[in-house]
PDB file of C-alpha atoms and ligand atoms in Angstrom:
ATOM      1  CA  SER A   1       3.423 -20.643  -0.604  1.00  0.00           C
ATOM      2  CA  PHE A   2       2.695 -17.003   0.182  1.00  0.00           C
ATOM      3  CA  ASP A   3       1.808 -15.911  -3.308  1.00  0.00           C
ATOM      4  CA  TRP A   4      -1.857 -15.535  -2.538  1.00  0.00           C
ATOM      5  CA  LEU A   5      -1.654 -13.386   0.530  1.00  0.00           C
ATOM      6  CA  LEU A   6       1.098 -10.989  -0.312  1.00  0.00           C
ATOM      7  CA  VAL A   7       1.697  -8.301  -2.759  1.00  0.00           C
ATOM      8  CA  LEU A   8       5.385  -7.803  -3.207  1.00  0.00           C
ATOM      9  CA  PHE A   9       6.178  -4.961  -5.484  1.00  0.00           C
ATOM     10  CA  LEU A  10       9.891  -5.129  -5.633  1.00  0.00           C
ATOM     11  CA  VAL A  11      10.671  -8.387  -4.020  1.00  0.00           C
ATOM     12  CA  ASN A  12      13.118  -7.339  -1.361  1.00  0.00           C
ATOM     13  CA  VAL A  13      12.505  -8.166   2.236  1.00  0.00           C
ATOM     14  CA  ASN A  14      15.790  -8.617   3.989  1.00  0.00           C
ATOM     15  CA  TYR A  15      15.588 -10.200   7.367  1.00  0.00           C
ATOM     16  CA  CYS A  16      18.601  -9.705   9.564  1.00  0.00           C
ATOM     17  CA  ILE A  17      20.035 -12.950  10.782  1.00  0.00           C
ATOM     18  CA  PRO A  18      21.325 -12.177  14.281  1.00  0.00           C
ATOM     19  CA  PHE A  19      24.151 -14.659  14.384  1.00  0.00           C
ATOM     20  CA  GLU A  20      27.271 -15.464  12.471  1.00  0.00           C
ATOM     21  CA  MET A  21      26.643 -17.871   9.664  1.00  0.00           C
ATOM     22  CA  ASP A  22      30.031 -19.598   9.855  1.00  0.00           C
ATOM     23  CA  GLU A  23      28.509 -22.565  11.569  1.00  0.00           C
ATOM     24  CA  LEU A  24      25.110 -24.157  11.453  1.00  0.00           C
ATOM     25  CA  PRO A  25      22.718 -22.537  13.933  1.00  0.00           C
ATOM     26  CA  SER A  26      21.280 -24.699  16.637  1.00  0.00           C
ATOM     27  CA  TYR A  27      17.720 -25.845  16.231  1.00  0.00           C
ATOM     28  CA  GLN A  28      16.574 -23.556  19.055  1.00  0.00           C
ATOM     29  CA  MET A  29      18.386 -20.602  17.604  1.00  0.00           C
ATOM     30  CA  ALA A  30      16.932 -21.188  14.164  1.00  0.00           C
ATOM     31  CA  ASN A  31      13.509 -21.504  15.720  1.00  0.00           C
ATOM     32  CA  ALA A  32      13.900 -18.262  17.635  1.00  0.00           C
ATOM     33  CA  VAL A  33      14.840 -16.489  14.436  1.00  0.00           C
ATOM     34  CA  LEU A  34      11.864 -17.983  12.617  1.00  0.00           C
ATOM     35  CA  ASP A  35       9.619 -16.900  15.470  1.00  0.00           C
ATOM     36  CA  GLY A  36      10.894 -13.355  15.161  1.00  0.00           C
ATOM     37  CA  ILE A  37      10.267 -13.398  11.432  1.00  0.00           C
ATOM     38  CA  ARG A  38       6.741 -14.722  11.939  1.00  0.00           C
ATOM     39  CA  LYS A  39       5.951 -12.030  14.517  1.00  0.00           C
ATOM     40  CA  ARG A  40       7.275  -9.319  12.275  1.00  0.00           C
ATOM     41  CA  GLU A  41       5.322 -10.719   9.348  1.00  0.00           C
ATOM     42  CA  GLU A  42       2.143 -10.852  11.415  1.00  0.00           C
ATOM     43  CA  LYS A  43       2.548  -7.221  12.393  1.00  0.00           C
ATOM     44  CA  GLU A  44       3.359  -6.164   8.861  1.00  0.00           C
ATOM     45  CA  LEU A  45       0.311  -7.938   7.488  1.00  0.00           C
ATOM     46  CA  GLN A  46      -2.071  -6.801  10.217  1.00  0.00           C
ATOM     47  CA  VAL A  47      -5.279  -5.493   8.672  1.00  0.00           C
ATOM     48  CA  PHE A  48      -7.492  -4.747  11.653  1.00  0.00           C
ATOM     49  CA  ASP A  49      -7.020  -2.677  14.765  1.00  0.00           C
ATOM     50  CA  SER A  50      -5.722  -4.701  17.711  1.00  0.00           C
ATOM     51  CA  SER A  51      -9.113  -4.373  19.400  1.00  0.00           C
ATOM     52  CA  VAL A  52     -10.727  -6.437  16.622  1.00  0.00           C
ATOM     53  CA  ASP A  53     -11.282 -10.138  17.193  1.00  0.00           C
ATOM     54  CA  LEU A  54      -9.647 -12.033  14.324  1.00  0.00           C
ATOM     55  CA  GLU A  55     -12.447 -14.591  14.244  1.00  0.00           C
ATOM     56  CA  GLU A  56     -14.949 -11.770  13.867  1.00  0.00           C
ATOM     57  CA  ALA A  57     -12.895 -10.434  10.937  1.00  0.00           C
ATOM     58  CA  ALA A  58     -12.734 -13.899   9.354  1.00  0.00           C
ATOM     59  CA  HIS A  59     -16.448 -14.554   9.753  1.00  0.00           C
ATOM     60  CA  CYS A  60     -17.839 -14.616   6.211  1.00  0.00           C
ATOM     61  CA  ARG A  61     -20.818 -12.411   5.468  1.00  0.00           C
ATOM     62  CA  CYS A  62     -20.113 -12.127   1.747  1.00  0.00           C
ATOM     63  CA  GLU A  63     -20.836 -15.784   0.928  1.00  0.00           C
ATOM     64  CA  CYS A  64     -17.691 -16.114  -1.183  1.00  0.00           C
ATOM     65  CA  CYS A  65     -14.937 -16.945   1.300  1.00  0.00           C
ATOM     66  CA  PRO A  66     -13.537 -20.444   1.642  1.00  0.00           C
ATOM     67  CA  SER A  67     -14.267 -22.323   4.847  1.00  0.00           C
ATOM     68  CA  ARG A  68     -12.554 -21.007   7.960  1.00  0.00           C
ATOM     69  CA  GLU A  69     -10.680 -24.283   8.508  1.00  0.00           C
ATOM     70  CA  SER A  70      -8.854 -23.880   5.227  1.00  0.00           C
ATOM     71  CA  GLN A  71      -7.701 -20.352   6.032  1.00  0.00           C
ATOM     72  CA  GLU A  72      -4.915 -18.873   8.084  1.00  0.00           C
ATOM     73  CA  GLU A  73      -5.389 -16.996  11.320  1.00  0.00           C
ATOM     74  CA  GLY A  74      -5.222 -13.489   9.869  1.00  0.00           C
ATOM     75  CA  ASP A  75      -7.363 -14.122   6.788  1.00  0.00           C
ATOM     76  CA  TYR A  76     -10.535 -12.084   6.542  1.00  0.00           C
ATOM     77  CA  CYS A  77     -13.827 -11.588   4.726  1.00  0.00           C
ATOM     78  CA  CYS A  78     -14.208  -8.577   2.414  1.00  0.00           C
ATOM     79  CA  SER A  79     -17.239  -7.440   4.424  1.00  0.00           C
ATOM     80  CA  SER A  80     -15.022  -6.896   7.488  1.00  0.00           C
ATOM     81  CA  LEU A  81     -13.107  -4.192   5.617  1.00  0.00           C
ATOM     82  CA  PHE A  82     -16.214  -2.023   5.701  1.00  0.00           C
ATOM     83  CA  SER A  83     -17.477  -2.814   9.182  1.00  0.00           C
ATOM     84  CA  LEU A  84     -14.436  -3.149  11.460  1.00  0.00           C
ATOM     85  CA  ASP A  85     -11.623  -0.818  12.532  1.00  0.00           C
ATOM     86  CA  LEU A  86      -8.571  -1.002  10.279  1.00  0.00           C
ATOM     87  CA  VAL A  87      -4.918  -0.227  10.793  1.00  0.00           C
ATOM     88  CA  LYS A  88      -3.936   3.049   9.153  1.00  0.00           C
ATOM     89  CA  LYS A  89      -2.094   1.427   6.254  1.00  0.00           C
ATOM     90  CA  VAL A  90      -5.207  -0.457   5.087  1.00  0.00           C
ATOM     91  CA  ILE A  91      -7.604   2.509   5.108  1.00  0.00           C
ATOM     92  CA  PRO A  92      -6.584   3.688   1.597  1.00  0.00           C
ATOM     93  CA  PHE A  93      -7.299   0.171   0.334  1.00  0.00           C
ATOM     94  CA  ARG A  94     -10.834   0.242   1.734  1.00  0.00           C
ATOM     95  CA  ASP A  95     -11.459   3.798   0.532  1.00  0.00           C
ATOM     96  CA  GLY A  96     -10.058   2.969  -2.896  1.00  0.00           C
ATOM     97  CA  LEU A  97     -12.403   0.010  -3.188  1.00  0.00           C
ATOM     98  CA  ILE A  98     -15.385   2.161  -2.254  1.00  0.00           C
ATOM     99  CA  THR A  99     -14.382   4.774  -4.815  1.00  0.00           C
ATOM    100  CA  GLU A 100     -13.586   2.378  -7.651  1.00  0.00           C
ATOM    101  CA  MET A 101     -16.459  -0.075  -7.292  1.00  0.00           C
ATOM    102  CA  THR A 102     -19.292   0.569  -9.703  1.00  0.00           C
ATOM    103  CA  SER A 103     -22.074  -0.277  -7.311  1.00  0.00           C
ATOM    104  CA  PHE A 104     -20.636  -0.375  -3.809  1.00  0.00           C
ATOM    105  CA  GLY A 105     -23.112  -1.821  -1.352  1.00  0.00           C
ATOM    106  CA  SER A 106     -25.345  -3.582  -3.835  1.00  0.00           C
ATOM    107  CA  HIS A 107     -23.592  -6.967  -3.737  1.00  0.00           C
ATOM    108  CA  SER A 108     -22.800  -9.185  -0.773  1.00  0.00           C
ATOM    109  CA  CYS A 109     -19.204  -9.584  -1.986  1.00  0.00           C
ATOM    110  CA  ILE A 110     -16.785  -7.130  -3.576  1.00  0.00           C
ATOM    111  CA  CYS A 111     -15.935  -9.787  -6.181  1.00  0.00           C
ATOM    112  CA  LYS A 112     -19.464  -9.510  -7.626  1.00  0.00           C
ATOM    113  CA  ASP A 113     -19.017  -5.842  -8.409  1.00  0.00           C
ATOM    114  CA  PRO A 114     -18.303  -5.021 -12.081  1.00  0.00           C
ATOM    115  CA  LEU A 115     -14.920  -3.635 -10.990  1.00  0.00           C
ATOM    116  CA  PHE A 116     -13.985  -7.266 -10.379  1.00  0.00           C
ATOM    117  CA  SER A 117     -16.067  -9.197 -12.890  1.00  0.00           C
ATOM    118  CA  ASP A 118     -15.417  -6.815 -15.794  1.00  0.00           C
ATOM    119  CA  TYR A 119     -11.898  -5.757 -14.952  1.00  0.00           C
ATOM    120  CA  LEU A 120      -9.743  -7.077 -12.099  1.00  0.00           C
ATOM    121  CA  LEU A 121     -10.617 -10.725 -12.663  1.00  0.00           C
ATOM    122  CA  THR A 122     -10.353 -10.696 -16.447  1.00  0.00           C
ATOM    123  CA  GLU A 123      -7.591 -12.371 -18.384  1.00  0.00           C
ATOM    124  CA  SER A 124      -6.739  -9.294 -20.406  1.00  0.00           C
ATOM    125  CA  ALA A 125      -6.262  -7.165 -17.288  1.00  0.00           C
ATOM    126  CA  VAL A 126      -4.120  -9.619 -15.317  1.00  0.00           C
ATOM    127  CA  ARG A 127      -2.096 -10.506 -18.394  1.00  0.00           C
ATOM    128  CA  SER A 128      -1.325  -6.868 -18.908  1.00  0.00           C
ATOM    129  CA  ALA A 129      -0.329  -6.522 -15.234  1.00  0.00           C
ATOM    130  CA  ALA A 130       1.869  -9.618 -15.530  1.00  0.00           C
ATOM    131  CA  VAL A 131       3.780  -8.559 -18.629  1.00  0.00           C
ATOM    132  CA  THR A 132       4.224  -5.014 -17.351  1.00  0.00           C
ATOM    133  CA  TYR A 133       5.696  -6.335 -14.107  1.00  0.00           C
ATOM    134  CA  SER A 134       7.948  -8.671 -16.041  1.00  0.00           C
ATOM    135  CA  MET A 135       9.172  -5.804 -18.184  1.00  0.00           C
ATOM    136  CA  LEU A 136       9.861  -3.535 -15.190  1.00  0.00           C
ATOM    137  CA  SER A 137      11.402  -6.168 -12.946  1.00  0.00           C
ATOM    138  CA  GLY A 138      13.249  -8.233 -15.530  1.00  0.00           C
ATOM    139  CA  GLU A 139      11.632 -11.352 -14.076  1.00  0.00           C
ATOM    140  CA  GLU A 140      10.801 -13.714 -16.878  1.00  0.00           C
ATOM    141  CA  ILE A 141       7.355 -15.334 -16.855  1.00  0.00           C
ATOM    142  CA  THR A 142       7.865 -19.068 -16.492  1.00  0.00           C
ATOM    143  CA  ASP A 143       4.530 -20.014 -14.924  1.00  0.00           C
ATOM    144  CA  LYS A 144       1.725 -18.218 -16.712  1.00  0.00           C
ATOM    145  CA  ASN A 145      -1.025 -18.813 -14.165  1.00  0.00           C
ATOM    146  CA  LYS A 146       1.218 -17.768 -11.312  1.00  0.00           C
ATOM    147  CA  SER A 147       2.146 -14.578 -13.126  1.00  0.00           C
ATOM    148  CA  TYR A 148      -1.575 -13.943 -13.666  1.00  0.00           C
ATOM    149  CA  ARG A 149      -2.357 -14.473  -9.977  1.00  0.00           C
ATOM    150  CA  TYR A 150       0.386 -12.050  -8.954  1.00  0.00           C
ATOM    151  CA  GLY A 151      -0.818  -9.749 -11.705  1.00  0.00           C
ATOM    152  CA  ALA A 152      -4.291  -9.750 -10.143  1.00  0.00           C
ATOM    153  CA  TYR A 153      -2.894  -9.091  -6.638  1.00  0.00           C
ATOM    154  CA  ARG A 154      -0.805  -6.180  -7.919  1.00  0.00           C
ATOM    155  CA  LEU A 155      -3.636  -4.844 -10.013  1.00  0.00           C
ATOM    156  CA  ILE A 156      -6.117  -4.615  -7.136  1.00  0.00           C
ATOM    157  CA  ILE A 157      -3.545  -2.648  -5.131  1.00  0.00           C
ATOM    158  CA  ALA A 158      -2.612  -0.435  -8.068  1.00  0.00           C
ATOM    159  CA  THR A 159      -6.287   0.269  -8.714  1.00  0.00           C
ATOM    160  CA  THR A 160      -7.239   1.064  -5.141  1.00  0.00           C
ATOM    161  CA  ILE A 161      -4.110   2.511  -3.534  1.00  0.00           C
ATOM    162  CA  GLY A 162      -1.754   3.324  -6.376  1.00  0.00           C
ATOM    163  CA  HIS A 163       1.794   3.284  -5.075  1.00  0.00           C
ATOM    164  CA  LEU A 164       2.239   0.978  -2.101  1.00  0.00           C
ATOM    165  CA  GLY A 165       5.921   1.538  -1.438  1.00  0.00           C
ATOM    166  CA  LYS A 166       8.933  -0.616  -2.044  1.00  0.00           C
ATOM    167  CA  GLY A 167       8.634  -3.981  -0.376  1.00  0.00           C
ATOM    168  CA  ALA A 168       5.336  -3.037   1.279  1.00  0.00           C
ATOM    169  CA  ARG A 169       2.713  -5.751   1.432  1.00  0.00           C
ATOM    170  CA  ILE A 170      -0.918  -5.955   2.277  1.00  0.00           C
ATOM    171  CA  ARG A 171      -3.082  -8.955   3.119  1.00  0.00           C
ATOM    172  CA  LEU A 172      -5.944  -9.318   0.658  1.00  0.00           C
ATOM    173  CA  PRO A 173      -9.501 -10.537   1.422  1.00  0.00           C
ATOM    174  CA  SER A 174      -9.986 -14.314   1.305  1.00  0.00           C
ATOM    175  CA  CYS A 175     -12.831 -14.198  -1.205  1.00  0.00           C
ATOM    176  CA  PHE A 176     -10.724 -12.277  -3.713  1.00  0.00           C
ATOM    177  CA  VAL A 177      -7.742 -14.572  -3.240  1.00  0.00           C
ATOM    178  CA  GLN A 178      -9.969 -17.595  -3.698  1.00  0.00           C
ATOM    179  CA  ALA A 179     -11.547 -16.133  -6.847  1.00  0.00           C
ATOM    180  CA  VAL A 180      -8.095 -15.505  -8.316  1.00  0.00           C
ATOM    181  CA  ARG A 181      -6.884 -18.979  -7.440  1.00  0.00           C
ATOM    182  CA  GLN A 182      -9.948 -20.601  -8.933  1.00  0.00           C
ATOM    183  CA  ARG A 183      -9.613 -18.623 -12.133  1.00  0.00           C
ATOM    184  CA  TRP A 184      -5.875 -19.249 -12.602  1.00  0.00           C
ATOM    185  CA  PRO A 185      -5.071 -22.366 -10.620  1.00  0.00           C
ATOM    186  CA  SER A 186      -1.696 -23.810  -9.817  1.00  0.00           C
ATOM    187  CA  ALA A 187      -1.019 -27.436 -10.556  1.00  0.00           C
ATOM    188  CA  ASN A 188       0.180 -27.669  -6.949  1.00  0.00           C
ATOM    189  CA  TYR A 189      -2.872 -26.409  -5.102  1.00  0.00           C
ATOM    190  CA  THR A 190      -4.960 -28.928  -3.294  1.00  0.00           C
ATOM    191  CA  GLY A 191      -6.609 -26.517  -0.887  1.00  0.00           C
ATOM    192  CA  PHE A 192      -6.795 -22.902   0.086  1.00  0.00           C
ATOM    193  CA  THR A 193      -3.927 -23.039   2.538  1.00  0.00           C
ATOM    194  CA  GLU A 194      -1.313 -24.655   0.315  1.00  0.00           C
TER     195      GLU A 194
HETATM  196  C1  NAG B   1      -4.093 -22.346 -15.698  1.00  0.00           C
HETATM  197  O1  NAG B   1      -5.377 -21.790 -15.680  1.00  0.00           O
HETATM  198  C2  NAG B   1      -6.251 -22.325 -16.637  1.00  0.00           C
HETATM  199  C3  NAG B   1      -7.589 -21.614 -16.516  1.00  0.00           C
HETATM  200  O2  NAG B   1      -7.436 -20.231 -16.576  1.00  0.00           O
HETATM  201  C4  NAG B   1      -6.423 -23.815 -16.432  1.00  0.00           C
HETATM  202  O3  NAG B   1      -7.243 -24.357 -17.444  1.00  0.00           O
HETATM  203  C5  NAG B   1      -5.075 -24.506 -16.429  1.00  0.00           C
HETATM  204  O4  NAG B   1      -5.210 -25.858 -16.098  1.00  0.00           O
HETATM  205  C6  NAG B   1      -4.152 -23.839 -15.433  1.00  0.00           C
HETATM  206  N1  NAG B   1      -2.821 -24.396 -15.498  1.00  0.00           N
HETATM  207  C7  NAG B   1      -2.347 -25.194 -14.535  1.00  0.00           C
HETATM  208  C8  NAG B   1      -0.929 -25.651 -14.719  1.00  0.00           C
HETATM  209  O5  NAG B   1      -2.990 -25.544 -13.581  1.00  0.00           O
HETATM  210  C1  NAG B   2       4.949 -27.520  -8.154  1.00  0.00           C
HETATM  211  O1  NAG B   2       5.885 -27.781  -7.129  1.00  0.00           O
HETATM  212  C2  NAG B   2       7.128 -28.228  -7.599  1.00  0.00           C
HETATM  213  C3  NAG B   2       7.982 -28.595  -6.408  1.00  0.00           C
HETATM  214  O2  NAG B   2       7.742 -27.751  -5.320  1.00  0.00           O
HETATM  215  C4  NAG B   2       7.770 -27.147  -8.454  1.00  0.00           C
HETATM  216  O3  NAG B   2       9.029 -27.565  -8.924  1.00  0.00           O
HETATM  217  C5  NAG B   2       6.853 -26.845  -9.620  1.00  0.00           C
HETATM  218  O4  NAG B   2       7.376 -25.765 -10.373  1.00  0.00           O
HETATM  219  C6  NAG B   2       5.463 -26.461  -9.110  1.00  0.00           C
HETATM  220  N1  NAG B   2       4.579 -26.313 -10.252  1.00  0.00           N
HETATM  221  C7  NAG B   2       3.755 -25.276 -10.366  1.00  0.00           C
HETATM  222  C8  NAG B   2       2.925 -25.255 -11.602  1.00  0.00           C
HETATM  223  O5  NAG B   2       3.655 -24.399  -9.534  1.00  0.00           O
HETATM  224 ZN1   ZN B   3     -16.630 -13.530   2.865  1.00  0.00          ZN
HETATM  225 ZN1   ZN B   4     -16.171 -11.225  -0.349  1.00  0.00          ZN
END
């Protein structure tokens, strides 16, 4: 499940399948295609400059991230956003956070700032984000908690960046994702990575 690491505004990522689909692809061929998709996804979701060590970015200094073992390779601590070099696309996210947080720098984790505790992580805010998305997209809400989680992911982007662009996605900090998943859990979650 990708729901916790992606923000999909209008859910439309079309991957080209480079072979005719009139017969089943061989295992190797299917694997090669999957590999290509994974690489593209990795690049698309890259947060830090290539010179940055991913383990350094994942190292938690905010005290709110889940354990490293339960995360994926590219996951990162919120503190890394403010101390390491970012790819261009992520800079507005960092700057937006700095601008919108009430007391930037006075908490170890962004999630402890009133922007999060009094707004982004509240039921009324994510509910409003969820129903607005449902109205605009025509997607009916069938799983309330899931719609709230997506609502929270969209809301943090809307609040910090504004318009992200059709189909554009951004990887969110692990502590925030964990906070959202703890607040509005899925019946199917057994750990951070599932
Ligand atoms: C949805 O989230 C609430 C807490 O906000 C929780 O009590 C409930 O069990 C969750 N629903 C599911 C299906 O996990
Ligand atoms: C849990 O997973 C099953 C099977 O993958 C799915 O049908 C069901 O909707 C999921 N439930 C929730 C609450 O996500
Ligand atoms: Zn952290
Ligand atoms: Zn944090």
